[in-house]
């Protein structure tokens, strides 16, 4: 996932259509999408369902050509499960309307999403980090409303990303340097994976790529217009999402660091339920970084439309809440504060004896369950059987990429041997892939998705190429995503009967291995996704 220089590609989409392996990928995914439209049900189907004709499953597959109509231009940036046109159907409590709400099977669109008028192939990495074509993401809201904060600016046919933000208008590099001064582990490979909640245009995550930290930038589809779309157009990992009523689509103990730069999340409200979710997905010994209110309230309160007494009270409440979750203040300087999650379970042993909020989760819910799983007002205690899951015990990057994590044992048949075999297999396969698709490994392909990963072996084999990989683990299968994060890679849970949490045209390559076989118990070819390959 290293960055390499290269000149930006600028040519018309119409002139870029060629019969190539990439075109084959598009055809396969399109055909699967059509079949998913016909057969995929929102309800799970049992193999013992007497209504199903079992002859269907032994009859030879007949493939016939399929033509797809084109959607109207109003669908050029359609995100079906986070569609603003459907928000009025859902309650505003805790911004629930911004969560995933996928259309029913009769509402789903079976058409091809058009690009914006005069769409151009994206600028190649690494130039894309600092600029993108205006026509590809033709939205001016951030440019106009945040102009004094230097998120982005329009220059001719380009959007330029100076690296500014609400809390770092003078540049993200200087801001990240301040954080590294507070967390030295960001320099020596101790900290590898991060999540940025309320990411803006993902400049924080983009800057960290050169520092060996791989970040998932998270933001909802809201009035900021296309934050995640800007991030992915730049070649920076990002996904649509929001802290609201359901868990984020990650297992517990995933990230080494979580970050909020004035992300406007009400951390101390609703019994601290959002901080409890950060606690769940943060690795023991991991760091939570906050900049903005109420940090440094003594010098900043007058610009926050509040009083110094109110901000002092907010900071006191925040510290009390964090202490009750076994976080300790680790470091603070100016506008940035860092808390560290307990590295072992001794703190939680004391909490069990305490009557203070929050309670320890004891309802039997799997702390790794993360697909439409409601947030809970209780604290998840890390499983004590894992002795090396703490950030203090995890091998440093890049050594951790090739060491079998403890969590490999949760998979039936999983052990160091199967882990090493998976690595060897994908190293060998990648050589064949590159023979078939020479662009893989060059800066022509940047955003990659592995739609059915096990241990993240495909992503690990690509680690020296100028790509990043979104590793997807089925919400219906074994929870191996924790292993992916233990290796220092990133990914998400997903059910492929639903649209992925992204905009159209945001991935350059979709990789599929064993997905149809793995999901065959659901009796269908089940794709319902609006990802398009450039």
Coordinates of C-alpha atoms in Angstrom, one line a residue:
X1 CA 0.0 0.0 0.0
X2 CA 2.9 2.3 -0.7
X3 CA 2.5 5.5 -2.7
X4 CA 4.1 5.8 -6.1
X5 CA 4.2 8.8 -8.3
X6 CA 2.5 8.9 -11.7
X7 CA 0.9 11.3 -14.1
X8 CA -2.9 11.8 -13.9
X9 CA -5.0 10.2 -16.5
X10 CA -7.3 12.6 -18.3
X11 CA -9.4 11.1 -21.0
X12 CA -13.1 10.6 -21.9
X13 CA -14.9 7.6 -20.6
X14 CA -16.2 6.9 -24.0
X15 CA -12.7 6.5 -25.3
X16 CA -11.6 4.3 -22.5
X17 CA -13.9 1.3 -23.1
X18 CA -11.8 -1.7 -24.0
X19 CA -12.3 -5.4 -23.9
X20 CA -10.0 -6.2 -21.0
X21 CA -10.0 -8.1 -17.7
X22 CA -11.5 -5.1 -16.0
X23 CA -14.4 -5.2 -18.4
X24 CA -14.9 -8.9 -17.5
X25 CA -15.1 -8.0 -13.9
X26 CA -17.8 -5.5 -14.7
X27 CA -19.8 -8.1 -16.7
X28 CA -19.6 -10.7 -13.9
X29 CA -20.7 -8.2 -11.3
X30 CA -23.5 -6.8 -13.5
X31 CA -24.8 -10.3 -14.2
X32 CA -24.7 -11.1 -10.5
X33 CA -26.5 -7.9 -9.7
X34 CA -29.3 -8.8 -12.1
X35 CA -29.8 -12.2 -10.6
X36 CA -29.7 -10.7 -7.1
X37 CA -32.5 -8.4 -8.2
X38 CA -34.6 -11.4 -9.2
X39 CA -33.9 -13.7 -6.4
X40 CA -32.5 -12.0 -3.3
X41 CA -35.0 -11.8 -0.5
X42 CA -34.8 -9.8 2.6
X43 CA -35.6 -12.9 4.6
X44 CA -33.2 -15.8 5.1
X45 CA -34.3 -19.0 3.4
X46 CA -33.9 -22.5 4.9
X47 CA -32.5 -25.5 3.1
X48 CA -35.4 -27.4 4.5
X49 CA -38.1 -25.1 3.0
X50 CA -40.5 -27.5 1.4
X51 CA -41.7 -24.9 -1.1
X52 CA -38.3 -24.9 -2.9
X53 CA -38.0 -27.2 -5.9
X54 CA -34.7 -29.1 -5.1
X55 CA -34.3 -29.8 -8.8
X56 CA -33.4 -26.2 -9.3
X57 CA -30.1 -26.8 -7.5
X58 CA -28.9 -29.7 -9.7
X59 CA -30.1 -28.3 -13.1
X60 CA -27.3 -27.0 -15.4
X61 CA -26.8 -23.3 -15.3
X62 CA -28.1 -21.5 -18.4
X63 CA -26.6 -18.1 -19.2
X64 CA -28.4 -15.7 -21.4
X65 CA -27.4 -12.2 -22.4
X66 CA -28.8 -9.4 -20.2
X67 CA -29.2 -5.8 -21.1
X68 CA -29.5 -3.1 -18.4
X69 CA -31.3 0.2 -18.9
X70 CA -29.5 3.4 -17.8
X71 CA -30.8 5.2 -14.7
X72 CA -31.7 8.8 -15.1
X73 CA -29.0 11.4 -14.3
X74 CA -30.7 12.1 -11.0
X75 CA -29.2 8.7 -9.8
X76 CA -25.6 9.6 -10.8
X77 CA -24.6 9.6 -7.1
X78 CA -27.2 7.2 -5.8
X79 CA -26.6 5.5 -2.5
X80 CA -29.6 3.3 -2.0
X81 CA -29.2 2.4 1.7
X82 CA -28.4 6.0 2.7
X83 CA -30.7 7.8 0.3
X84 CA -31.7 11.4 1.4
X85 CA -35.0 11.1 -0.5
X86 CA -36.1 8.4 2.0
X87 CA -35.0 10.1 5.2
X88 CA -38.5 11.3 6.1
X89 CA -39.6 7.7 6.6
X90 CA -37.3 7.4 9.7
X91 CA -37.2 9.1 13.0
X92 CA -34.8 12.0 13.8
X93 CA -33.9 10.6 17.3
X94 CA -30.1 10.3 17.5
X95 CA -30.0 11.0 13.7
X96 CA -31.4 7.5 13.0
X97 CA -32.6 8.6 9.6
X98 CA -28.9 8.8 8.5
X99 CA -28.2 5.2 9.2
X100 CA -28.6 2.3 6.7
X101 CA -32.2 1.9 5.6
X102 CA -32.1 -0.2 2.4
X103 CA -35.1 -0.2 0.0
X104 CA -37.3 -3.2 -0.1
X105 CA -37.0 -5.7 -2.9
X106 CA -39.8 -4.0 -4.9
X107 CA -38.1 -0.6 -4.6
X108 CA -34.7 -1.6 -5.8
X109 CA -33.3 -0.2 -9.0
X110 CA -32.2 -2.5 -11.8
X111 CA -30.4 0.0 -14.0
X112 CA -26.9 1.2 -14.6
X113 CA -25.8 4.3 -12.8
X114 CA -24.5 7.0 -15.2
X115 CA -21.5 9.2 -14.4
X116 CA -21.9 13.0 -14.2
X117 CA -21.8 14.9 -17.5
X118 CA -18.2 15.2 -18.8
X119 CA -16.9 12.7 -16.3
X120 CA -13.2 12.0 -16.5
X121 CA -11.1 9.1 -15.4
X122 CA -9.8 9.9 -11.9
X123 CA -6.4 11.5 -11.5
X124 CA -3.9 8.8 -10.6
X125 CA -2.3 8.2 -7.2
X126 CA -0.4 10.0 -5.6
X127 CA -1.4 13.2 -7.4
X128 CA -5.0 12.4 -6.6
X129 CA -4.5 12.9 -2.9
X130 CA -4.1 16.6 -3.5
X131 CA -6.5 17.2 -6.4
X132 CA -9.5 15.7 -8.3
X133 CA -11.7 16.6 -11.3
X134 CA -14.5 19.0 -10.3
X135 CA -16.8 17.2 -12.8
X136 CA -16.4 13.9 -11.0
X137 CA -17.7 15.3 -7.7
X138 CA -19.5 18.5 -8.7
X139 CA -20.4 19.8 -5.3
X140 CA -19.5 23.3 -4.0
X141 CA -21.1 23.3 -0.5
X142 CA -17.8 22.6 1.4
X143 CA -15.9 24.9 -0.9
X144 CA -18.3 27.8 -0.1
X145 CA -19.1 27.1 3.6
X146 CA -15.6 26.0 4.8
X147 CA -13.5 28.3 2.6
X148 CA -11.8 29.9 5.6
X149 CA -10.8 26.4 6.9
X150 CA -9.1 25.3 3.6
X151 CA -10.8 21.9 3.3
X152 CA -10.7 22.3 -0.5
X153 CA -10.9 25.0 -3.2
X154 CA -11.9 25.1 -6.8
X155 CA -9.3 26.0 -9.4
X156 CA -10.5 25.8 -13.0
X157 CA -11.5 22.2 -13.7
X158 CA -10.0 20.9 -10.4
X159 CA -10.7 20.7 -6.7
X160 CA -7.5 21.3 -4.8
X161 CA -7.1 19.8 -1.3
X162 CA -4.7 22.1 0.8
X163 CA -5.0 19.8 3.8
X164 CA -7.0 22.1 6.0
X165 CA -9.8 21.3 8.5
X166 CA -11.9 22.9 11.2
X167 CA -9.2 22.3 13.9
X168 CA -6.2 22.5 11.5
X169 CA -6.9 25.4 9.0
X170 CA -3.1 25.8 8.7
X171 CA -2.5 22.3 7.4
X172 CA -3.0 18.7 8.4
X173 CA 0.7 17.9 8.4
X174 CA 1.4 20.3 11.3
X175 CA -1.7 18.9 13.1
X176 CA -0.6 15.3 12.7
X177 CA 2.9 16.2 13.9
X178 CA 1.4 17.5 17.1
X179 CA -0.5 14.3 17.6
X180 CA 2.7 12.3 17.0
X181 CA 4.4 14.3 19.7
X182 CA 1.7 13.1 22.1
X183 CA 1.7 9.5 20.8
X184 CA 5.3 8.5 19.9
X185 CA 4.0 5.0 19.0
X186 CA 2.8 6.4 15.7
X187 CA 6.4 6.7 14.6
X188 CA 7.7 3.2 15.3
X189 CA 4.9 1.0 13.9
X190 CA 3.2 0.5 17.3
X191 CA 0.1 2.3 16.0
X192 CA -1.1 1.0 12.6
X193 CA -4.9 1.1 12.2
X194 CA -7.1 4.1 12.9
X195 CA -10.7 5.3 12.4
X196 CA -11.6 8.9 11.9
X197 CA -15.2 9.7 12.9
X198 CA -16.6 12.7 11.1
X199 CA -13.7 12.8 8.7
X200 CA -14.5 15.8 6.5
X201 CA -12.7 15.2 3.2
X202 CA -10.3 12.7 4.9
X203 CA -7.2 14.8 4.9
X204 CA -6.2 13.4 8.3
X205 CA -6.3 9.8 7.0
X206 CA -4.6 10.9 3.7
X207 CA -1.7 12.4 5.6
X208 CA -1.2 9.3 7.8
X209 CA -0.7 7.0 4.8
X210 CA 2.8 8.3 4.4
X211 CA 3.4 7.7 8.1
X212 CA 2.5 4.0 8.0
X213 CA -0.9 4.4 9.6
X214 CA -3.9 3.1 7.7
X215 CA -7.2 4.9 8.4
X216 CA -10.8 4.3 7.7
X217 CA -12.4 7.7 7.3
X218 CA -16.1 7.6 8.4
X219 CA -18.8 10.1 7.7
X220 CA -22.6 10.1 7.0
X221 CA -24.3 11.4 3.9
X222 CA -25.3 14.8 5.2
X223 CA -25.4 18.5 4.4
X224 CA -21.6 18.5 3.9
X225 CA -22.2 16.9 0.5
X226 CA -20.1 14.0 -0.6
X227 CA -17.4 13.9 2.2
X228 CA -16.8 10.2 1.6
X229 CA -17.1 10.6 -2.2
X230 CA -14.3 13.2 -2.1
X231 CA -12.2 10.9 0.0
X232 CA -12.5 7.9 -2.3
X233 CA -12.0 10.1 -5.4
X234 CA -8.7 11.1 -3.7
X235 CA -7.7 7.5 -3.2
X236 CA -8.1 7.5 0.6
X237 CA -10.0 4.7 2.4
X238 CA -13.5 5.8 3.5
X239 CA -16.9 4.5 4.1
X240 CA -20.4 5.9 4.7
X241 CA -21.5 5.5 8.3
X242 CA -22.6 7.3 11.4
X243 CA -22.7 6.7 15.2
X244 CA -26.4 6.6 15.9
X245 CA -28.5 3.6 17.1
X246 CA -26.6 0.6 15.6
X247 CA -23.0 -0.6 16.1
X248 CA -20.4 0.3 13.5
X249 CA -19.7 -2.7 11.2
X250 CA -16.4 -3.7 12.9
X251 CA -15.7 -6.4 15.5
X252 CA -14.4 -5.5 19.0
X253 CA -10.7 -4.7 19.6
X254 CA -10.1 -3.7 16.0
X255 CA -8.5 -0.2 15.8
X256 CA -5.3 1.0 17.4
X257 CA -6.5 4.6 17.4
X258 CA -9.7 6.5 17.1
X259 CA -9.9 10.2 16.2
X260 CA -12.5 13.0 16.4
X261 CA -11.6 16.5 15.2
X262 CA -14.6 18.6 16.2
X263 CA -16.8 15.9 14.7
X264 CA -19.9 17.2 16.6
X265 CA -20.7 13.8 18.1
X266 CA -22.4 14.3 21.5
X267 CA -20.0 12.0 23.4
X268 CA -21.5 12.6 26.9
X269 CA -25.2 12.4 25.9
X270 CA -27.4 9.3 25.9
X271 CA -25.5 7.7 28.8
X272 CA -22.2 7.9 26.9
X273 CA -23.4 5.3 24.4
X274 CA -21.2 6.6 21.5
X275 CA -18.1 6.5 23.6
X276 CA -19.0 3.0 24.6
X277 CA -19.0 2.0 20.9
X278 CA -15.5 3.6 20.5
X279 CA -14.4 1.6 23.5
X280 CA -15.8 -1.6 21.9
X281 CA -13.9 -1.2 18.6
X282 CA -10.7 0.1 20.1
X283 CA -8.0 -2.3 20.9
X284 CA -6.8 -2.6 24.6
X285 CA -4.1 0.0 25.0
X286 CA -5.4 1.9 22.1
X287 CA -5.8 5.7 21.9
X288 CA -8.7 8.0 21.5
X289 CA -7.8 11.5 20.2
X290 CA -10.1 14.5 20.6
X291 CA -9.6 18.0 19.3
X292 CA -12.1 20.8 19.7
X293 CA -14.7 21.4 22.4
X294 CA -14.4 21.0 25.3
X295 CA -10.6 20.5 25.0
X296 CA -8.6 23.7 25.8
X297 CA -11.9 25.4 26.8
X298 CA -10.0 28.0 28.8
X299 CA -8.6 29.6 25.6
X300 CA -11.3 28.6 23.1
X301 CA -14.7 28.9 24.8
X302 CA -15.4 32.4 23.5
X303 CA -15.5 31.1 19.9
X304 CA -17.9 28.3 20.7
X305 CA -21.0 30.3 21.4
X306 CA -21.0 29.1 25.1
X307 CA -19.7 30.0 28.5
X308 CA -16.5 29.0 30.2
X309 CA -18.5 27.4 33.1
X310 CA -20.5 25.3 30.6
X311 CA -17.4 24.1 28.8
X312 CA -15.6 23.3 32.1
X313 CA -18.6 21.2 33.1
X314 CA -18.6 19.4 29.7
X315 CA -14.9 18.5 30.1
X316 CA -15.4 17.3 33.7
X317 CA -18.3 15.1 32.5
X318 CA -16.2 13.7 29.6
X319 CA -13.3 12.8 31.9
X320 CA -15.6 11.2 34.4
X321 CA -17.3 9.2 31.7
X322 CA -13.9 8.1 30.2
X323 CA -12.6 7.1 33.6
X324 CA -15.7 4.9 34.1
X325 CA -14.8 3.1 30.9
X326 CA -11.2 2.4 31.9
X327 CA -9.7 5.2 29.8
X328 CA -7.0 7.4 31.3
X329 CA -5.8 10.8 30.1
X330 CA -2.5 10.0 28.3
X331 CA -1.4 13.4 27.1
X332 CA -2.7 16.8 26.2
X333 CA -1.3 19.9 24.5
X334 CA -3.2 23.0 23.3
X335 CA -6.3 21.8 21.4
X336 CA -5.5 18.1 21.4
X337 CA -6.2 15.6 24.2
X338 CA -5.4 11.8 24.1
X339 CA -6.9 9.1 26.3
X340 CA -5.6 5.5 26.5
X341 CA -7.8 2.5 26.9
X342 CA -6.7 0.1 29.7
X343 CA -4.2 -2.5 28.4
X344 CA -5.4 -5.3 30.7
X345 CA -8.6 -6.3 32.5
X346 CA -7.7 -5.2 36.1
X347 CA -9.6 -2.0 35.7
X348 CA -12.8 -3.8 34.7
X349 CA -12.4 -6.1 37.7
X350 CA -12.8 -3.0 39.8
X351 CA -15.7 -1.8 37.8
X352 CA -17.6 -5.0 38.6
X353 CA -17.5 -4.1 42.2
X354 CA -18.6 -0.5 41.6
X355 CA -22.1 0.9 41.3
X356 CA -21.0 3.6 38.9
X357 CA -22.2 3.7 35.3
X358 CA -21.7 2.0 32.9
X359 CA -22.5 -1.6 33.7
X360 CA -20.5 -4.5 32.3
X361 CA -22.3 -6.2 29.3
X362 CA -23.6 -9.5 30.5
X363 CA -26.6 -10.2 28.3
X364 CA -24.8 -12.8 26.2
X365 CA -24.6 -10.6 23.1
X366 CA -21.5 -11.3 21.0
X367 CA -19.2 -8.2 21.3
X368 CA -18.1 -8.9 17.7
X369 CA -21.7 -8.8 16.3
X370 CA -21.8 -5.6 14.2
X371 CA -24.4 -5.9 11.5
X372 CA -27.7 -4.1 12.4
X373 CA -26.8 -4.8 16.0
X374 CA -28.2 -2.1 18.4
X375 CA -25.8 -0.1 20.5
X376 CA -25.9 -1.0 24.2
X377 CA -25.3 1.1 27.3
X378 CA -22.8 -1.3 28.8
X379 CA -19.1 -1.8 28.5
X380 CA -17.6 -4.7 26.6
X381 CA -14.7 -6.3 28.6
X382 CA -12.0 -7.7 26.3
X383 CA -11.9 -11.5 26.3
X384 CA -9.2 -12.5 28.8
X385 CA -8.2 -15.6 26.8
X386 CA -6.4 -13.3 24.3
X387 CA -3.1 -12.4 25.9
X388 CA -1.6 -10.6 23.0
X389 CA -4.5 -8.6 21.7
X390 CA -3.4 -5.4 23.6
X391 CA -1.6 -2.7 21.5
X392 CA 1.2 -3.0 24.0
X393 CA 1.6 -6.8 23.1
X394 CA 0.8 -6.6 19.4
X395 CA 3.9 -6.9 17.1
X396 CA 4.9 -3.6 15.5
X397 CA 4.1 -2.8 11.8
X398 CA 5.1 -4.3 9.4
X399 CA 6.1 -7.5 11.4
X400 CA 2.4 -8.0 12.5
X401 CA 1.3 -8.5 8.9
X402 CA 2.9 -11.9 8.6
X403 CA 2.4 -13.2 12.2
X404 CA -0.6 -15.4 12.9
X405 CA -2.8 -13.6 15.4
X406 CA -4.3 -15.3 18.5
X407 CA -7.8 -14.8 17.0
X408 CA -7.0 -17.2 14.2
X409 CA -8.1 -19.9 16.6
X410 CA -11.7 -18.7 16.5
X411 CA -12.1 -20.0 13.0
X412 CA -13.0 -23.7 12.6
X413 CA -9.8 -25.4 11.6
X414 CA -7.9 -22.1 12.1
X415 CA -4.3 -22.2 13.2
X416 CA -0.9 -20.9 12.3
X417 CA -0.6 -23.5 9.6
X418 CA -3.7 -22.5 7.7
X419 CA -2.8 -18.8 8.2
X420 CA 0.6 -19.4 6.6
X421 CA -0.9 -21.5 3.8
X422 CA -3.3 -18.6 3.0
X423 CA -0.4 -16.2 2.7
X424 CA 1.5 -18.5 0.4
X425 CA -1.6 -19.1 -1.7
X426 CA -2.2 -15.4 -2.3
X427 CA 1.4 -14.5 -3.0
X428 CA 1.3 -17.1 -5.8
X429 CA -2.1 -16.1 -7.1
X430 CA -1.2 -12.5 -7.3
X431 CA 1.6 -13.3 -9.7
X432 CA -1.0 -14.8 -12.0
X433 CA -3.4 -11.9 -11.5
X434 CA -0.7 -9.5 -12.6
X435 CA 0.0 -11.5 -15.7
X436 CA -3.7 -11.2 -16.6
X437 CA -4.1 -7.6 -15.5
X438 CA -0.8 -5.7 -15.8
X439 CA -2.4 -2.6 -14.4
X440 CA -2.6 -4.2 -11.0
X441 CA 0.5 -3.0 -9.2
X442 CA 0.7 0.2 -11.1
X443 CA -0.9 3.6 -10.2
X444 CA -3.7 2.9 -12.6
X445 CA -5.5 0.9 -9.8
X446 CA -5.8 2.5 -6.4
X447 CA -9.0 1.6 -4.6
X448 CA -9.4 -2.2 -4.3
X449 CA -12.1 -4.3 -2.6
X450 CA -11.7 -7.9 -1.6
X451 CA -15.4 -8.9 -1.4
X452 CA -14.9 -12.2 0.5
X453 CA -11.7 -12.2 2.5
X454 CA -10.7 -14.8 5.1
X455 CA -7.5 -13.6 6.7
X456 CA -6.8 -10.6 4.4
X457 CA -4.2 -12.6 2.4
X458 CA -5.0 -10.9 -0.9
X459 CA -4.5 -7.5 0.7
X460 CA -1.3 -8.7 2.4
X461 CA 0.1 -9.8 -1.0
X462 CA -0.5 -6.3 -2.4
X463 CA 1.1 -4.5 0.5
X464 CA 4.1 -3.2 -1.6
X465 CA 1.9 -1.9 -4.4
X466 CA 0.3 1.6 -4.6
X467 CA -3.2 0.3 -3.5
X468 CA -5.3 0.1 -0.4
X469 CA -7.7 -2.8 0.1
X470 CA -11.1 -2.8 1.8
X471 CA -11.4 -6.3 3.2
X472 CA -15.0 -7.4 3.4
X473 CA -16.2 -10.3 5.7
X474 CA -19.7 -11.6 5.3
X475 CA -22.1 -10.7 8.1
X476 CA -23.4 -14.3 7.8
X477 CA -20.1 -16.1 8.0
X478 CA -17.3 -16.6 10.5
X479 CA -16.1 -13.4 12.1
X480 CA -12.5 -13.2 10.7
X481 CA -12.4 -9.4 10.4
X482 CA -10.7 -9.2 13.8
X483 CA -7.8 -11.2 12.3
X484 CA -7.6 -8.7 9.4
X485 CA -7.2 -5.8 11.9
X486 CA -4.7 -7.8 14.0
X487 CA -2.5 -7.9 10.9
X488 CA -2.6 -4.1 10.5
X489 CA -5.1 -4.2 7.6
X490 CA -8.6 -2.7 7.4
X491 CA -12.1 -3.9 6.4
X492 CA -15.8 -4.1 7.2
X493 CA -18.6 -6.5 7.7
X494 CA -21.3 -6.6 5.0
X495 CA -24.2 -8.6 3.6
X496 CA -24.0 -8.7 -0.2
X497 CA -27.8 -8.8 -0.5
X498 CA -27.6 -5.1 0.2
X499 CA -25.8 -2.2 -1.4
X500 CA -22.3 -1.4 -0.1
X501 CA -21.9 1.8 2.0
X502 CA -20.3 3.9 -0.7
X503 CA -21.0 6.0 -3.8
X504 CA -21.0 4.7 -7.4
X505 CA -17.7 4.7 -9.2
X506 CA -15.5 4.6 -6.1
X507 CA -13.6 1.3 -6.6
X508 CA -11.1 0.5 -9.4
X509 CA -11.1 -3.2 -8.8
X510 CA -13.4 -5.7 -7.2
X511 CA -11.9 -9.1 -6.2
X512 CA -14.2 -12.1 -5.7
X513 CA -13.0 -15.5 -4.4
X514 CA -15.3 -18.2 -3.2
X515 CA -18.2 -15.8 -2.5
X516 CA -20.8 -17.7 -4.4
X517 CA -19.8 -21.0 -2.8
X518 CA -19.7 -19.5 0.7
X519 CA -23.2 -18.0 0.3
X520 CA -24.8 -20.9 -1.6
X521 CA -26.8 -21.9 1.5
X522 CA -28.9 -18.9 0.8
X523 CA -30.0 -20.5 -2.5
X524 CA -29.4 -17.5 -4.7
X525 CA -26.9 -15.5 -6.7
X526 CA -27.4 -12.6 -4.4
X527 CA -25.6 -9.4 -5.4
X528 CA -27.3 -6.2 -4.9
X529 CA -24.6 -3.6 -5.2
X530 CA -24.0 -0.3 -7.0
X531 CA -20.3 -0.4 -7.1
X532 CA -19.0 0.4 -10.6
X533 CA -15.4 -0.1 -11.8
X534 CA -13.8 2.9 -13.5

